[in-house]
PDB file of C-alpha atoms in Angstrom:
ATOM      1  CA  HIS A   1     113.685 120.868 116.803  1.00  0.00           C
ATOM      2  CA  MET A   2     110.741 120.808 113.455  1.00  0.00           C
ATOM      3  CA  ARG A   3     107.935 122.687 113.164  1.00  0.00           C
ATOM      4  CA  GLN A   4     104.797 120.766 112.633  1.00  0.00           C
ATOM      5  CA  GLY A   5     104.382 122.880 110.381  1.00  0.00           C
ATOM      6  CA  ASP A   6     107.651 122.223 108.679  1.00  0.00           C
ATOM      7  CA  LEU A   7     107.490 118.616 108.739  1.00  0.00           C
ATOM      8  CA  THR A   8     103.885 118.506 107.946  1.00  0.00           C
ATOM      9  CA  GLU A   9     104.820 120.343 103.997  1.00  0.00           C
ATOM     10  CA  LEU A  10     108.218 118.409 103.690  1.00  0.00           C
ATOM     11  CA  LEU A  11     106.493 115.089 103.891  1.00  0.00           C
ATOM     12  CA  GLY A  12     103.608 116.191 102.223  1.00  0.00           C
ATOM     13  CA  THR A  13     105.713 116.587  99.681  1.00  0.00           C
ATOM     14  CA  PHE A  14     107.173 114.152  99.456  1.00  0.00           C
ATOM     15  CA  ASN A  15     104.045 112.215  99.545  1.00  0.00           C
ATOM     16  CA  MET A  16     103.696 114.243  96.921  1.00  0.00           C
ATOM     17  CA  LEU A  17     106.200 113.271  94.745  1.00  0.00           C
ATOM     18  CA  PHE A  18     106.106 109.559  95.431  1.00  0.00           C
ATOM     19  CA  LEU A  19     102.725 109.179  94.385  1.00  0.00           C
ATOM     20  CA  LEU A  20     103.993 111.362  91.133  1.00  0.00           C
ATOM     21  CA  VAL A  21     106.309 109.135  90.284  1.00  0.00           C
ATOM     22  CA  ALA A  22     105.146 105.704  90.843  1.00  0.00           C
ATOM     23  CA  ALA A  23     102.546 106.048  89.122  1.00  0.00           C
ATOM     24  CA  SER A  24     103.745 107.531  85.537  1.00  0.00           C
ATOM     25  CA  TYR A  25     106.508 104.476  86.246  1.00  0.00           C
ATOM     26  CA  ALA A  26     103.243 102.244  86.215  1.00  0.00           C
ATOM     27  CA  ALA A  27     101.734 102.686  83.268  1.00  0.00           C
ATOM     28  CA  SER A  28     105.036 103.751  81.483  1.00  0.00           C
ATOM     29  CA  VAL A  29     105.179  99.905  81.161  1.00  0.00           C
ATOM     30  CA  SER A  30     102.177  99.505  80.142  1.00  0.00           C
ATOM     31  CA  PHE A  31     103.180  97.750  77.021  1.00  0.00           C
ATOM     32  CA  ARG A  32     107.043  97.571  77.220  1.00  0.00           C
ATOM     33  CA  ASP A  33     106.735  93.588  76.551  1.00  0.00           C
ATOM     34  CA  LEU A  34     106.241  94.454  72.813  1.00  0.00           C
ATOM     35  CA  GLY A  35     109.563  96.542  72.773  1.00  0.00           C
ATOM     36  CA  ARG A  36     111.405  92.311  73.459  1.00  0.00           C
ATOM     37  CA  LYS A  37     110.142  89.982  70.174  1.00  0.00           C
ATOM     38  CA  SER A  38     109.174  87.458  72.087  1.00  0.00           C
ATOM     39  CA  ALA A  39     107.322  88.502  75.436  1.00  0.00           C
ATOM     40  CA  ALA A  40     104.992  91.066  72.164  1.00  0.00           C
ATOM     41  CA  THR A  41     104.806  87.606  69.794  1.00  0.00           C
ATOM     42  CA  SER A  42     102.752  85.874  73.613  1.00  0.00           C
ATOM     43  CA  LEU A  43     100.497  88.704  74.243  1.00  0.00           C
ATOM     44  CA  LEU A  44      99.349  88.643  70.851  1.00  0.00           C
ATOM     45  CA  MET A  45      98.270  84.697  72.117  1.00  0.00           C
ATOM     46  CA  LEU A  46      96.345  85.534  74.102  1.00  0.00           C
ATOM     47  CA  PRO A  47      92.815  84.898  72.610  1.00  0.00           C
ATOM     48  CA  ALA A  48      91.030  88.192  73.472  1.00  0.00           C
ATOM     49  CA  SER A  49      90.628  90.725  71.027  1.00  0.00           C
ATOM     50  CA  ASP A  50      92.188  94.207  71.162  1.00  0.00           C
ATOM     51  CA  THR A  51      89.699  95.386  73.647  1.00  0.00           C
ATOM     52  CA  GLU A  52      90.363  93.333  75.756  1.00  0.00           C
ATOM     53  CA  LYS A  53      93.395  93.195  76.210  1.00  0.00           C
ATOM     54  CA  PHE A  54      93.399  97.117  76.367  1.00  0.00           C
ATOM     55  CA  LEU A  55      91.016  97.124  79.042  1.00  0.00           C
ATOM     56  CA  SER A  56      92.800  94.433  81.783  1.00  0.00           C
ATOM     57  CA  ARG A  57      96.512  96.844  80.954  1.00  0.00           C
ATOM     58  CA  TRP A  58      94.550 100.162  81.009  1.00  0.00           C
ATOM     59  CA  LEU A  59      92.910  98.508  84.969  1.00  0.00           C
ATOM     60  CA  LEU A  60      95.854  97.099  86.067  1.00  0.00           C
ATOM     61  CA  THR A  61      98.399  99.521  85.668  1.00  0.00           C
ATOM     62  CA  ILE A  62      95.942 102.622  86.047  1.00  0.00           C
ATOM     63  CA  PRO A  63      92.750 102.428  88.779  1.00  0.00           C
ATOM     64  CA  LEU A  64      94.396  99.377  90.708  1.00  0.00           C
ATOM     65  CA  ALA A  65      98.066 100.918  90.263  1.00  0.00           C
ATOM     66  CA  PHE A  66      96.486 104.343  91.285  1.00  0.00           C
ATOM     67  CA  LEU A  67      94.102 102.795  94.325  1.00  0.00           C
ATOM     68  CA  TRP A  68      97.160 100.222  95.729  1.00  0.00           C
ATOM     69  CA  LEU A  69      99.975 103.792  95.071  1.00  0.00           C
ATOM     70  CA  MET A  70      97.563 105.485  97.428  1.00  0.00           C
ATOM     71  CA  ALA A  71      97.163 102.488  99.570  1.00  0.00           C
ATOM     72  CA  ILE A  72     101.415 102.556 100.827  1.00  0.00           C
ATOM     73  CA  ALA A  73     102.076 105.875 100.207  1.00  0.00           C
ATOM     74  CA  TYR A  74      98.357 106.405 103.504  1.00  0.00           C
ATOM     75  CA  ALA A  75     100.081 103.681 105.370  1.00  0.00           C
ATOM     76  CA  GLY A  76     103.804 105.253 105.457  1.00  0.00           C
ATOM     77  CA  ASP A  77     101.952 108.726 105.951  1.00  0.00           C
ATOM     78  CA  TYR A  78     100.325 107.213 109.541  1.00  0.00           C
ATOM     79  CA  LEU A  79     103.993 105.343 109.595  1.00  0.00           C
ATOM     80  CA  SER A  80     105.765 108.182 109.307  1.00  0.00           C
ATOM     81  CA  ALA A  81     103.265 110.635 111.627  1.00  0.00           C
ATOM     82  CA  PHE A  82     104.366 107.386 114.930  1.00  0.00           C
ATOM     83  CA  LEU A  83     108.062 108.081 114.563  1.00  0.00           C
ATOM     84  CA  ALA A  84     107.408 111.569 113.941  1.00  0.00           C
ATOM     85  CA  GLY A  85     105.891 111.974 118.010  1.00  0.00           C
ATOM     86  CA  ILE A  86     108.774 109.559 118.186  1.00  0.00           C
ATOM     87  CA  PHE A  87     111.710 111.571 117.706  1.00  0.00           C
ATOM     88  CA  PHE A  88     110.372 114.697 117.110  1.00  0.00           C
ATOM     89  CA  ASN A  89     107.477 115.462 119.344  1.00  0.00           C
ATOM     90  CA  THR A  90     105.002 116.954 117.248  1.00  0.00           C
ATOM     91  CA  GLY A  91     101.916 115.963 117.635  1.00  0.00           C
ATOM     92  CA  TYR A  92     101.910 115.404 113.319  1.00  0.00           C
ATOM     93  CA  LYS A  93      99.420 113.883 112.005  1.00  0.00           C
ATOM     94  CA  GLY A  94      99.443 112.900 108.618  1.00  0.00           C
ATOM     95  CA  ALA A  95     100.282 115.770 105.808  1.00  0.00           C
ATOM     96  CA  PHE A  96      97.955 113.225 103.730  1.00  0.00           C
ATOM     97  CA  GLY A  97      95.334 114.885 106.324  1.00  0.00           C
ATOM     98  CA  TRP A  98      91.899 116.739 105.344  1.00  0.00           C
ATOM     99  CA  ASN A  99      92.067 119.479 107.634  1.00  0.00           C
ATOM    100  CA  ILE A 100      95.593 120.135 106.030  1.00  0.00           C
ATOM    101  CA  CYS A 101      95.450 119.293 102.085  1.00  0.00           C
ATOM    102  CA  VAL A 102      92.333 120.071 100.753  1.00  0.00           C
ATOM    103  CA  THR A 103      91.503 124.410 101.705  1.00  0.00           C
ATOM    104  CA  ASP A 104      89.429 124.452  98.679  1.00  0.00           C
ATOM    105  CA  SER A 105      86.649 122.314  96.848  1.00  0.00           C
ATOM    106  CA  LEU A 106      89.066 122.098  93.694  1.00  0.00           C
ATOM    107  CA  ASP A 107      92.258 120.643  94.838  1.00  0.00           C
ATOM    108  CA  VAL A 108      91.065 117.050  95.058  1.00  0.00           C
ATOM    109  CA  PRO A 109      89.456 117.612  91.985  1.00  0.00           C
ATOM    110  CA  MET A 110      92.547 119.363  90.265  1.00  0.00           C
ATOM    111  CA  ALA A 111      94.838 116.533  91.849  1.00  0.00           C
ATOM    112  CA  ALA A 112      92.744 113.667  90.608  1.00  0.00           C
ATOM    113  CA  ALA A 113      92.585 115.384  86.919  1.00  0.00           C
ATOM    114  CA  THR A 114      96.001 115.697  86.948  1.00  0.00           C
ATOM    115  CA  MET A 115      97.311 112.521  87.955  1.00  0.00           C
ATOM    116  CA  LEU A 116      95.052 110.925  85.553  1.00  0.00           C
ATOM    117  CA  PHE A 117      96.916 113.130  82.600  1.00  0.00           C
ATOM    118  CA  LEU A 118      99.958 112.268  83.584  1.00  0.00           C
ATOM    119  CA  GLN A 119      98.448 108.576  83.349  1.00  0.00           C
ATOM    120  CA  SER A 120      97.106 108.836  80.365  1.00  0.00           C
ATOM    121  CA  PHE A 121     100.721 110.157  78.845  1.00  0.00           C
ATOM    122  CA  PHE A 122     102.939 107.515  80.561  1.00  0.00           C
ATOM    123  CA  PHE A 123     100.271 104.842  79.297  1.00  0.00           C
ATOM    124  CA  LEU A 124     100.844 106.196  75.965  1.00  0.00           C
ATOM    125  CA  GLY A 125     103.875 106.588  75.977  1.00  0.00           C
ATOM    126  CA  SER A 126     104.662 103.279  77.194  1.00  0.00           C
ATOM    127  CA  LEU A 127     102.948 102.287  73.318  1.00  0.00           C
ATOM    128  CA  LEU A 128     105.495 104.770  71.107  1.00  0.00           C
ATOM    129  CA  TRP A 129     108.591 104.098  73.540  1.00  0.00           C
ATOM    130  CA  PRO A 130     108.005 100.204  74.304  1.00  0.00           C
ATOM    131  CA  ARG A 131     112.261 100.528  76.264  1.00  0.00           C
ATOM    132  CA  PHE A 132     113.346 102.929  78.291  1.00  0.00           C
ATOM    133  CA  SER A 133     109.451 104.486  78.319  1.00  0.00           C
ATOM    134  CA  TRP A 134     109.549 106.648  81.755  1.00  0.00           C
ATOM    135  CA  CYS A 135     112.648 108.714  80.928  1.00  0.00           C
ATOM    136  CA  LYS A 136     111.572 109.283  77.200  1.00  0.00           C
ATOM    137  CA  SER A 137     108.181 110.058  78.132  1.00  0.00           C
ATOM    138  CA  LEU A 138     109.335 112.518  80.729  1.00  0.00           C
ATOM    139  CA  LEU A 139     111.838 114.260  78.574  1.00  0.00           C
ATOM    140  CA  ALA A 140     109.278 115.098  75.811  1.00  0.00           C
ATOM    141  CA  LEU A 141     106.513 115.550  78.938  1.00  0.00           C
ATOM    142  CA  ILE A 142     109.364 118.534  80.101  1.00  0.00           C
ATOM    143  CA  LEU A 143     109.658 119.249  76.033  1.00  0.00           C
ATOM    144  CA  LEU A 144     106.241 119.719  75.439  1.00  0.00           C
ATOM    145  CA  ILE A 145     105.111 121.555  79.038  1.00  0.00           C
ATOM    146  CA  CYS A 146     108.274 123.726  77.833  1.00  0.00           C
ATOM    147  CA  LEU A 147     106.854 124.767  73.553  1.00  0.00           C
ATOM    148  CA  CYS A 148     103.240 125.062  75.359  1.00  0.00           C
ATOM    149  CA  ILE A 149     105.031 128.122  77.953  1.00  0.00           C
ATOM    150  CA  GLY A 150     106.862 129.538  74.956  1.00  0.00           C
ATOM    151  CA  ILE A 151     104.295 129.982  72.458  1.00  0.00           C
ATOM    152  CA  VAL A 152     101.776 131.231  75.416  1.00  0.00           C
ATOM    153  CA  MET A 153     104.615 133.936  76.486  1.00  0.00           C
ATOM    154  CA  THR A 154     104.469 134.853  72.494  1.00  0.00           C
ATOM    155  CA  VAL A 155     101.191 134.565  71.811  1.00  0.00           C
ATOM    156  CA  ILE A 156     101.413 137.400  75.654  1.00  0.00           C
ATOM    157  CA  TYR A 157     104.157 139.354  74.135  1.00  0.00           C
ATOM    158  CA  SER A 158     102.378 139.493  70.822  1.00  0.00           C
ATOM    159  CA  LEU A 159      99.213 141.092  72.591  1.00  0.00           C
ATOM    160  CA  ARG A 160     100.972 143.642  74.300  1.00  0.00           C
ATOM    161  CA  VAL A 161     103.081 145.281  71.129  1.00  0.00           C
ATOM    162  CA  ASP A 162     100.315 145.617  69.513  1.00  0.00           C
ATOM    163  CA  SER A 163      97.683 147.084  72.424  1.00  0.00           C
ATOM    164  CA  GLY A 164     101.339 148.802  73.372  1.00  0.00           C
ATOM    165  CA  MET A 165     100.596 148.668  76.584  1.00  0.00           C
ATOM    166  CA  SER A 166     100.892 146.467  80.094  1.00  0.00           C
ATOM    167  CA  MET A 167      98.215 144.039  80.095  1.00  0.00           C
ATOM    168  CA  THR A 168      97.355 140.410  81.941  1.00  0.00           C
ATOM    169  CA  VAL A 169      96.341 136.989  80.248  1.00  0.00           C
ATOM    170  CA  ASN A 170      94.293 134.903  82.223  1.00  0.00           C
ATOM    171  CA  ILE A 171      94.070 131.579  80.236  1.00  0.00           C
ATOM    172  CA  LEU A 172      91.679 129.108  82.314  1.00  0.00           C
ATOM    173  CA  ASP A 173      91.003 129.868  85.330  1.00  0.00           C
ATOM    174  CA  ARG A 174      91.262 126.370  87.761  1.00  0.00           C
ATOM    175  CA  SER A 175      88.104 124.868  86.995  1.00  0.00           C
ATOM    176  CA  ASP A 176      88.332 124.736  83.294  1.00  0.00           C
ATOM    177  CA  LEU A 177      91.858 123.843  83.558  1.00  0.00           C
ATOM    178  CA  ILE A 178      90.217 120.259  85.398  1.00  0.00           C
ATOM    179  CA  VAL A 179      88.251 119.791  81.905  1.00  0.00           C
ATOM    180  CA  THR A 180      91.634 120.628  79.905  1.00  0.00           C
ATOM    181  CA  LEU A 181      93.440 118.324  81.578  1.00  0.00           C
ATOM    182  CA  LEU A 182      90.300 115.674  81.463  1.00  0.00           C
ATOM    183  CA  GLY A 183      89.540 115.955  77.457  1.00  0.00           C
ATOM    184  CA  LEU A 184      93.192 115.512  77.212  1.00  0.00           C
ATOM    185  CA  ALA A 185      93.602 112.417  79.437  1.00  0.00           C
ATOM    186  CA  VAL A 186      90.956 111.322  77.520  1.00  0.00           C
ATOM    187  CA  ILE A 187      92.764 111.608  74.180  1.00  0.00           C
ATOM    188  CA  ASN A 188      95.844 110.664  75.070  1.00  0.00           C
ATOM    189  CA  PHE A 189      93.734 107.478  75.970  1.00  0.00           C
ATOM    190  CA  ILE A 190      91.259 106.769  72.456  1.00  0.00           C
ATOM    191  CA  ILE A 191      95.076 107.575  70.647  1.00  0.00           C
ATOM    192  CA  SER A 192      97.484 104.612  72.653  1.00  0.00           C
ATOM    193  CA  PHE A 193      94.506 102.359  71.562  1.00  0.00           C
ATOM    194  CA  PHE A 194      94.419 103.134  68.356  1.00  0.00           C
ATOM    195  CA  CYS A 195      99.143 102.746  68.782  1.00  0.00           C
ATOM    196  CA  PHE A 196      98.054  99.426  70.711  1.00  0.00           C
ATOM    197  CA  ARG A 197      95.760  98.241  66.995  1.00  0.00           C
ATOM    198  CA  GLU A 198      98.335  99.132  65.270  1.00  0.00           C
ATOM    199  CA  ALA A 199     101.452  97.463  66.615  1.00  0.00           C
ATOM    200  CA  GLU A 200      99.499  94.325  67.231  1.00  0.00           C
ATOM    201  CA  ILE A 201      98.673  94.620  62.946  1.00  0.00           C
ATOM    202  CA  ILE A 202     103.231  95.823  62.837  1.00  0.00           C
ATOM    203  CA  ASN A 203     103.633  92.580  65.283  1.00  0.00           C
ATOM    204  CA  ARG A 204     101.262  90.384  63.593  1.00  0.00           C
ATOM    205  CA  TRP A 205     103.521  90.474  60.367  1.00  0.00           C
TER     206      TRP A 205
END
């Protein structure tokens, strides 16, 4: 007999992983046609400005894709709740119920900022590596995270050695982290736009 809390945690984790992987994959294929000469030529021949082409891909693979994936996730969650009631008799109401998931006023902004940052990173990756973009972007993200952790740990260790005492460093609270992630997302999208313009110039020649 599976407890409701265990089922909520299991399916909630699965749904979140589904959203993260699916949303990042949708962003990573935004400009995969630039990896093929014929498709890149077709993109160049479209009667639209660089800004219009870029924004059309952005709208399709970032906000619209996320809304579509959220709809799928919610539908799957309610189906899970229905099946759990039949097979496990848990009274499971769904992992996406706000009374279950939201325990802090910053939970939703934090989740949204994290998702937007991941989408922006993989969106940029689709321009840097049009072929196998998702795998290459994921590897780059992992390496970047490891590098950041290494730098932070080195700085903290140096401060402890210099001060000769144990110390706890609180680098960012949640509100600062949300602002940081949103700022990084905006930077990624701006870089993406200029990378797109550069890719258009290269393919024209």
